[in-house]
Amino acid sequence: MNKEELKEKYGKKRVPHEWRKTDWFTTLIVTFFGSGMSPKAPGTMGSLAAAIVAYPMAVLACRLLEFKSDVFIGGEIFGLFINLFFLAAALIVFFAAIPFVKKAMKDTGTEDPGWIVIDEVCGIFMALAFVPLEFIIAQPWILAVAFGLFRFFDILKPLGIHKFEKFPGAWGVMADDLLGGFYAGILLGFGTAIAVAIGF
């Protein structure tokens, strides 16, 4: 994405409170409990809110529900973790959010407005789908790394992410962030595997 496209997407003027044109429940979902209503950098705020919420989710799944969700793919020396809990969370958010995003854009007459941040939530969860739950709980700084990597891919949209953004309607809003989260997760997963291998 070049400088002009970045300016057009992130520098455009937004209609104040345009989210009020849709119903309160749809607003609650697509703004992720209001985090997308931030007047500045709503996407960053939505991603940050998702990263913060991810920690108690990991604790709940691992310690309270005793959710065994980590699958290791690879050999004795090196491989990649698949966290089925956050993978499921990302996919559930992706498909469940589609009708809400579609309704929000239709009601407000907008196309991928900044205050819709449920797609960022999906991306953060997908990024964490490559980190073991126990590692997230023991090393919560990994959430900051996931946040940074995801925002990198979400803003710059390299490696074909911008093509997913061009999918029609709500699918385009959600799909590019899912792919961005996937790329961030792959990098995060390899880093985590290396950390585990050296006994970090």
PDB file of C-alpha atoms in Angstrom:
ATOM      1  CA  MET A   1       0.000   0.000   0.000  1.00  0.00           C
ATOM      2  CA  ASN A   2       1.535   3.297  -1.125  1.00  0.00           C
ATOM      3  CA  LYS A   3       1.514   6.636   0.721  1.00  0.00           C
ATOM      4  CA  GLU A   4      -1.508   7.976  -1.170  1.00  0.00           C
ATOM      5  CA  GLU A   5      -3.594   4.905  -0.363  1.00  0.00           C
ATOM      6  CA  LEU A   6      -2.586   5.066   3.298  1.00  0.00           C
ATOM      7  CA  LYS A   7      -3.558   8.737   3.438  1.00  0.00           C
ATOM      8  CA  GLU A   8      -6.888   8.039   1.767  1.00  0.00           C
ATOM      9  CA  LYS A   9      -7.748   5.207   4.146  1.00  0.00           C
ATOM     10  CA  TYR A  10      -6.409   6.465   7.455  1.00  0.00           C
ATOM     11  CA  GLY A  11      -6.390  10.214   6.893  1.00  0.00           C
ATOM     12  CA  LYS A  12      -9.933  10.612   5.636  1.00  0.00           C
ATOM     13  CA  LYS A  13     -12.398  12.676   7.617  1.00  0.00           C
ATOM     14  CA  ARG A  14     -14.968  10.660   9.475  1.00  0.00           C
ATOM     15  CA  VAL A  15     -18.527  11.697  10.179  1.00  0.00           C
ATOM     16  CA  PRO A  16     -18.790  12.180  13.976  1.00  0.00           C
ATOM     17  CA  HIS A  17     -20.944   9.603  15.694  1.00  0.00           C
ATOM     18  CA  GLU A  18     -22.107   8.009  12.439  1.00  0.00           C
ATOM     19  CA  TRP A  19     -22.320   4.711  14.318  1.00  0.00           C
ATOM     20  CA  ARG A  20     -25.442   6.084  16.033  1.00  0.00           C
ATOM     21  CA  LYS A  21     -27.402   5.412  12.857  1.00  0.00           C
ATOM     22  CA  THR A  22     -27.475   1.680  13.568  1.00  0.00           C
ATOM     23  CA  ASP A  23     -28.885  -0.176  16.578  1.00  0.00           C
ATOM     24  CA  TRP A  24     -27.061  -0.311  19.898  1.00  0.00           C
ATOM     25  CA  PHE A  25     -26.328  -4.052  19.828  1.00  0.00           C
ATOM     26  CA  THR A  26     -24.741  -3.881  16.376  1.00  0.00           C
ATOM     27  CA  THR A  27     -22.701  -0.893  17.531  1.00  0.00           C
ATOM     28  CA  LEU A  28     -21.596  -2.807  20.624  1.00  0.00           C
ATOM     29  CA  ILE A  29     -20.379  -5.708  18.494  1.00  0.00           C
ATOM     30  CA  VAL A  30     -18.650  -3.881  15.650  1.00  0.00           C
ATOM     31  CA  THR A  31     -16.942  -1.340  17.928  1.00  0.00           C
ATOM     32  CA  PHE A  32     -15.928  -4.131  20.336  1.00  0.00           C
ATOM     33  CA  PHE A  33     -17.680  -2.676  23.346  1.00  0.00           C
ATOM     34  CA  GLY A  34     -16.908   0.899  22.351  1.00  0.00           C
ATOM     35  CA  SER A  35     -13.157   0.627  21.785  1.00  0.00           C
ATOM     36  CA  GLY A  36     -13.655   1.641  18.156  1.00  0.00           C
ATOM     37  CA  MET A  37     -15.307   4.898  19.193  1.00  0.00           C
ATOM     38  CA  SER A  38     -11.925   6.429  19.982  1.00  0.00           C
ATOM     39  CA  PRO A  39     -11.604   9.709  18.013  1.00  0.00           C
ATOM     40  CA  LYS A  40      -7.988   8.863  17.184  1.00  0.00           C
ATOM     41  CA  ALA A  41      -6.565   5.555  15.967  1.00  0.00           C
ATOM     42  CA  PRO A  42      -9.712   3.471  16.550  1.00  0.00           C
ATOM     43  CA  GLY A  43      -8.103   0.451  14.897  1.00  0.00           C
ATOM     44  CA  THR A  44      -5.207   0.629  17.313  1.00  0.00           C
ATOM     45  CA  MET A  45      -7.589   0.961  20.256  1.00  0.00           C
ATOM     46  CA  GLY A  46      -9.635  -2.009  19.068  1.00  0.00           C
ATOM     47  CA  SER A  47      -6.505  -4.124  18.642  1.00  0.00           C
ATOM     48  CA  LEU A  48      -5.267  -3.089  22.072  1.00  0.00           C
ATOM     49  CA  ALA A  49      -8.604  -3.964  23.665  1.00  0.00           C
ATOM     50  CA  ALA A  50      -8.520  -7.398  22.014  1.00  0.00           C
ATOM     51  CA  ALA A  51      -4.962  -8.028  23.233  1.00  0.00           C
ATOM     52  CA  ILE A  52      -5.958  -7.078  26.778  1.00  0.00           C
ATOM     53  CA  VAL A  53      -9.056  -9.286  26.729  1.00  0.00           C
ATOM     54  CA  ALA A  54      -6.999 -12.183  25.359  1.00  0.00           C
ATOM     55  CA  TYR A  55      -5.136 -12.627  28.645  1.00  0.00           C
ATOM     56  CA  PRO A  56      -8.133 -13.432  30.869  1.00  0.00           C
ATOM     57  CA  MET A  57      -9.485 -15.559  28.026  1.00  0.00           C
ATOM     58  CA  ALA A  58      -6.276 -17.609  28.080  1.00  0.00           C
ATOM     59  CA  VAL A  59      -6.428 -17.959  31.870  1.00  0.00           C
ATOM     60  CA  LEU A  60     -10.085 -18.980  31.747  1.00  0.00           C
ATOM     61  CA  ALA A  61      -9.487 -21.571  29.041  1.00  0.00           C
ATOM     62  CA  CYS A  62      -6.315 -23.020  30.507  1.00  0.00           C
ATOM     63  CA  ARG A  63      -6.823 -22.950  34.257  1.00  0.00           C
ATOM     64  CA  LEU A  64     -10.546 -22.881  34.856  1.00  0.00           C
ATOM     65  CA  LEU A  65     -11.802 -24.915  31.922  1.00  0.00           C
ATOM     66  CA  GLU A  66      -8.614 -26.997  31.666  1.00  0.00           C
ATOM     67  CA  PHE A  67      -8.786 -26.554  27.898  1.00  0.00           C
ATOM     68  CA  LYS A  68      -6.055 -28.608  26.225  1.00  0.00           C
ATOM     69  CA  SER A  69      -5.672 -26.752  22.991  1.00  0.00           C
ATOM     70  CA  ASP A  70      -2.038 -26.768  21.923  1.00  0.00           C
ATOM     71  CA  VAL A  71      -0.962 -28.885  18.978  1.00  0.00           C
ATOM     72  CA  PHE A  72       2.689 -29.067  17.976  1.00  0.00           C
ATOM     73  CA  ILE A  73       3.523 -29.581  14.332  1.00  0.00           C
ATOM     74  CA  GLY A  74       7.132 -30.346  13.532  1.00  0.00           C
ATOM     75  CA  GLY A  75      10.105 -32.467  14.454  1.00  0.00           C
ATOM     76  CA  GLU A  76      12.225 -32.916  17.540  1.00  0.00           C
ATOM     77  CA  ILE A  77      14.333 -29.850  16.786  1.00  0.00           C
ATOM     78  CA  PHE A  78      11.870 -27.314  15.449  1.00  0.00           C
ATOM     79  CA  GLY A  79       8.190 -26.888  14.733  1.00  0.00           C
ATOM     80  CA  LEU A  80       5.140 -24.694  15.150  1.00  0.00           C
ATOM     81  CA  PHE A  81       2.437 -24.549  17.820  1.00  0.00           C
ATOM     82  CA  ILE A  82      -1.238 -24.361  16.892  1.00  0.00           C
ATOM     83  CA  ASN A  83      -3.438 -22.966  19.660  1.00  0.00           C
ATOM     84  CA  LEU A  84      -6.872 -24.391  18.899  1.00  0.00           C
ATOM     85  CA  PHE A  85      -8.586 -22.143  21.455  1.00  0.00           C
ATOM     86  CA  PHE A  86      -7.619 -18.843  19.833  1.00  0.00           C
ATOM     87  CA  LEU A  87      -7.883 -20.336  16.352  1.00  0.00           C
ATOM     88  CA  ALA A  88     -11.504 -21.206  17.128  1.00  0.00           C
ATOM     89  CA  ALA A  89     -12.036 -17.773  18.711  1.00  0.00           C
ATOM     90  CA  ALA A  90     -10.721 -16.019  15.587  1.00  0.00           C
ATOM     91  CA  LEU A  91     -12.909 -18.047  13.232  1.00  0.00           C
ATOM     92  CA  ILE A  92     -15.997 -17.654  15.421  1.00  0.00           C
ATOM     93  CA  VAL A  93     -15.506 -13.882  15.562  1.00  0.00           C
ATOM     94  CA  PHE A  94     -14.899 -13.796  11.799  1.00  0.00           C
ATOM     95  CA  PHE A  95     -18.100 -15.541  10.768  1.00  0.00           C
ATOM     96  CA  ALA A  96     -20.272 -14.188  13.587  1.00  0.00           C
ATOM     97  CA  ALA A  97     -19.243 -10.594  12.838  1.00  0.00           C
ATOM     98  CA  ILE A  98     -20.074 -10.661   9.113  1.00  0.00           C
ATOM     99  CA  PRO A  99     -23.830  -9.940   9.457  1.00  0.00           C
ATOM    100  CA  PHE A 100     -23.212  -7.233  12.069  1.00  0.00           C
ATOM    101  CA  VAL A 101     -20.578  -5.492   9.957  1.00  0.00           C
ATOM    102  CA  LYS A 102     -22.838  -5.722   6.919  1.00  0.00           C
ATOM    103  CA  LYS A 103     -25.743  -4.201   8.839  1.00  0.00           C
ATOM    104  CA  ALA A 104     -23.609  -1.445  10.364  1.00  0.00           C
ATOM    105  CA  MET A 105     -22.280  -0.333   6.980  1.00  0.00           C
ATOM    106  CA  LYS A 106     -25.720  -0.498   5.393  1.00  0.00           C
ATOM    107  CA  ASP A 107     -27.409   1.470   8.182  1.00  0.00           C
ATOM    108  CA  THR A 108     -24.734   4.174   8.238  1.00  0.00           C
ATOM    109  CA  GLY A 109     -24.038   4.322   4.505  1.00  0.00           C
ATOM    110  CA  THR A 110     -20.325   3.715   5.040  1.00  0.00           C
ATOM    111  CA  GLU A 111     -17.708   1.345   3.680  1.00  0.00           C
ATOM    112  CA  ASP A 112     -15.165  -0.004   6.180  1.00  0.00           C
ATOM    113  CA  PRO A 113     -15.350   2.963   8.584  1.00  0.00           C
ATOM    114  CA  GLY A 114     -12.634   3.268  11.211  1.00  0.00           C
ATOM    115  CA  TRP A 115     -14.989   2.661  14.134  1.00  0.00           C
ATOM    116  CA  ILE A 116     -15.655  -0.906  12.989  1.00  0.00           C
ATOM    117  CA  VAL A 117     -12.893  -2.729  14.859  1.00  0.00           C
ATOM    118  CA  ILE A 118     -14.281  -6.231  15.300  1.00  0.00           C
ATOM    119  CA  ASP A 119     -12.033  -7.171  12.369  1.00  0.00           C
ATOM    120  CA  GLU A 120      -8.999  -6.132  14.416  1.00  0.00           C
ATOM    121  CA  VAL A 121     -10.229  -8.377  17.234  1.00  0.00           C
ATOM    122  CA  CYS A 122     -10.375 -11.270  14.797  1.00  0.00           C
ATOM    123  CA  GLY A 123      -6.825 -10.493  13.648  1.00  0.00           C
ATOM    124  CA  ILE A 124      -5.393 -10.371  17.173  1.00  0.00           C
ATOM    125  CA  PHE A 125      -6.998 -13.695  18.071  1.00  0.00           C
ATOM    126  CA  MET A 126      -5.609 -15.240  14.882  1.00  0.00           C
ATOM    127  CA  ALA A 127      -2.120 -13.963  15.716  1.00  0.00           C
ATOM    128  CA  LEU A 128      -2.367 -15.649  19.118  1.00  0.00           C
ATOM    129  CA  ALA A 129      -3.476 -18.913  17.506  1.00  0.00           C
ATOM    130  CA  PHE A 130       0.196 -19.830  17.076  1.00  0.00           C
ATOM    131  CA  VAL A 131       1.234 -19.350  20.718  1.00  0.00           C
ATOM    132  CA  PRO A 132       0.571 -21.922  23.477  1.00  0.00           C
ATOM    133  CA  LEU A 133      -1.932 -20.830  26.121  1.00  0.00           C
ATOM    134  CA  GLU A 134       0.570 -21.569  28.891  1.00  0.00           C
ATOM    135  CA  PHE A 135       3.130 -19.322  27.223  1.00  0.00           C
ATOM    136  CA  ILE A 136       0.647 -16.440  27.000  1.00  0.00           C
ATOM    137  CA  ILE A 137      -0.144 -16.789  30.703  1.00  0.00           C
ATOM    138  CA  ALA A 138       3.487 -17.155  31.799  1.00  0.00           C
ATOM    139  CA  GLN A 139       4.831 -14.473  29.459  1.00  0.00           C
ATOM    140  CA  PRO A 140       2.085 -11.848  29.005  1.00  0.00           C
ATOM    141  CA  TRP A 141       4.494  -9.564  27.164  1.00  0.00           C
ATOM    142  CA  ILE A 142       3.829 -11.818  24.175  1.00  0.00           C
ATOM    143  CA  LEU A 143       0.511  -9.967  23.836  1.00  0.00           C
ATOM    144  CA  ALA A 144       2.397  -6.733  23.142  1.00  0.00           C
ATOM    145  CA  VAL A 145       4.462  -8.501  20.483  1.00  0.00           C
ATOM    146  CA  ALA A 146       1.317  -9.930  18.900  1.00  0.00           C
ATOM    147  CA  PHE A 147      -0.249  -6.464  18.955  1.00  0.00           C
ATOM    148  CA  GLY A 148       2.784  -4.868  17.268  1.00  0.00           C
ATOM    149  CA  LEU A 149       3.130  -7.520  14.582  1.00  0.00           C
ATOM    150  CA  PHE A 150      -0.554  -7.484  13.776  1.00  0.00           C
ATOM    151  CA  ARG A 151      -0.689  -3.682  13.501  1.00  0.00           C
ATOM    152  CA  PHE A 152       2.288  -3.823  11.144  1.00  0.00           C
ATOM    153  CA  PHE A 153       0.498  -6.171   8.767  1.00  0.00           C
ATOM    154  CA  ASP A 154      -2.872  -4.459   9.270  1.00  0.00           C
ATOM    155  CA  ILE A 155      -1.612  -0.993   8.344  1.00  0.00           C
ATOM    156  CA  LEU A 156       0.870  -1.785   5.568  1.00  0.00           C
ATOM    157  CA  LYS A 157      -1.065  -4.773   4.152  1.00  0.00           C
ATOM    158  CA  PRO A 158       1.853  -6.535   2.431  1.00  0.00           C
ATOM    159  CA  LEU A 159       1.932 -10.045   0.924  1.00  0.00           C
ATOM    160  CA  GLY A 160      -1.451  -9.828  -0.774  1.00  0.00           C
ATOM    161  CA  ILE A 161      -3.425  -8.613   2.247  1.00  0.00           C
ATOM    162  CA  HIS A 162      -4.661  -5.588   0.289  1.00  0.00           C
ATOM    163  CA  LYS A 163      -6.284  -7.960  -2.214  1.00  0.00           C
ATOM    164  CA  PHE A 164      -8.397  -9.509   0.540  1.00  0.00           C
ATOM    165  CA  GLU A 165      -9.520  -6.010   1.507  1.00  0.00           C
ATOM    166  CA  LYS A 166     -11.170  -5.762  -1.903  1.00  0.00           C
ATOM    167  CA  PHE A 167     -13.547  -8.624  -1.222  1.00  0.00           C
ATOM    168  CA  PRO A 168     -17.167  -7.449  -1.395  1.00  0.00           C
ATOM    169  CA  GLY A 169     -18.770  -5.777   1.618  1.00  0.00           C
ATOM    170  CA  ALA A 170     -18.275  -7.166   5.094  1.00  0.00           C
ATOM    171  CA  TRP A 171     -16.133 -10.029   3.785  1.00  0.00           C
ATOM    172  CA  GLY A 172     -13.472  -7.553   2.701  1.00  0.00           C
ATOM    173  CA  VAL A 173     -13.599  -5.753   6.045  1.00  0.00           C
ATOM    174  CA  MET A 174     -12.952  -8.988   7.931  1.00  0.00           C
ATOM    175  CA  ALA A 175     -10.795 -11.036   5.554  1.00  0.00           C
ATOM    176  CA  ASP A 176      -7.770  -8.748   5.316  1.00  0.00           C
ATOM    177  CA  ASP A 177      -7.416  -8.635   9.109  1.00  0.00           C
ATOM    178  CA  LEU A 178      -7.753 -12.403   9.372  1.00  0.00           C
ATOM    179  CA  LEU A 179      -4.898 -12.804   6.895  1.00  0.00           C
ATOM    180  CA  GLY A 180      -2.874 -10.091   8.629  1.00  0.00           C
ATOM    181  CA  GLY A 181      -3.344 -11.945  11.901  1.00  0.00           C
ATOM    182  CA  PHE A 182      -2.259 -15.169  10.216  1.00  0.00           C
ATOM    183  CA  TYR A 183       1.003 -13.626   9.008  1.00  0.00           C
ATOM    184  CA  ALA A 184       1.622 -12.056  12.411  1.00  0.00           C
ATOM    185  CA  GLY A 185       0.866 -15.381  14.057  1.00  0.00           C
ATOM    186  CA  ILE A 186       3.311 -17.294  11.866  1.00  0.00           C
ATOM    187  CA  LEU A 187       6.137 -14.922  12.830  1.00  0.00           C
ATOM    188  CA  LEU A 188       5.063 -15.003  16.461  1.00  0.00           C
ATOM    189  CA  GLY A 189       4.797 -18.772  16.390  1.00  0.00           C
ATOM    190  CA  PHE A 190       8.289 -19.281  15.023  1.00  0.00           C
ATOM    191  CA  GLY A 191       9.639 -16.852  17.618  1.00  0.00           C
ATOM    192  CA  THR A 192       7.812 -18.711  20.379  1.00  0.00           C
ATOM    193  CA  ALA A 193       9.082 -22.074  19.153  1.00  0.00           C
ATOM    194  CA  ILE A 194      12.646 -20.766  19.225  1.00  0.00           C
ATOM    195  CA  ALA A 195      12.128 -19.360  22.732  1.00  0.00           C
ATOM    196  CA  VAL A 196      10.749 -22.689  23.955  1.00  0.00           C
ATOM    197  CA  ALA A 197      13.570 -24.629  22.244  1.00  0.00           C
ATOM    198  CA  ILE A 198      16.267 -22.600  24.023  1.00  0.00           C
ATOM    199  CA  GLY A 199      14.413 -22.859  27.318  1.00  0.00           C
ATOM    200  CA  PHE A 200      13.312 -19.233  27.610  1.00  0.00           C
TER     201      PHE A 200
END
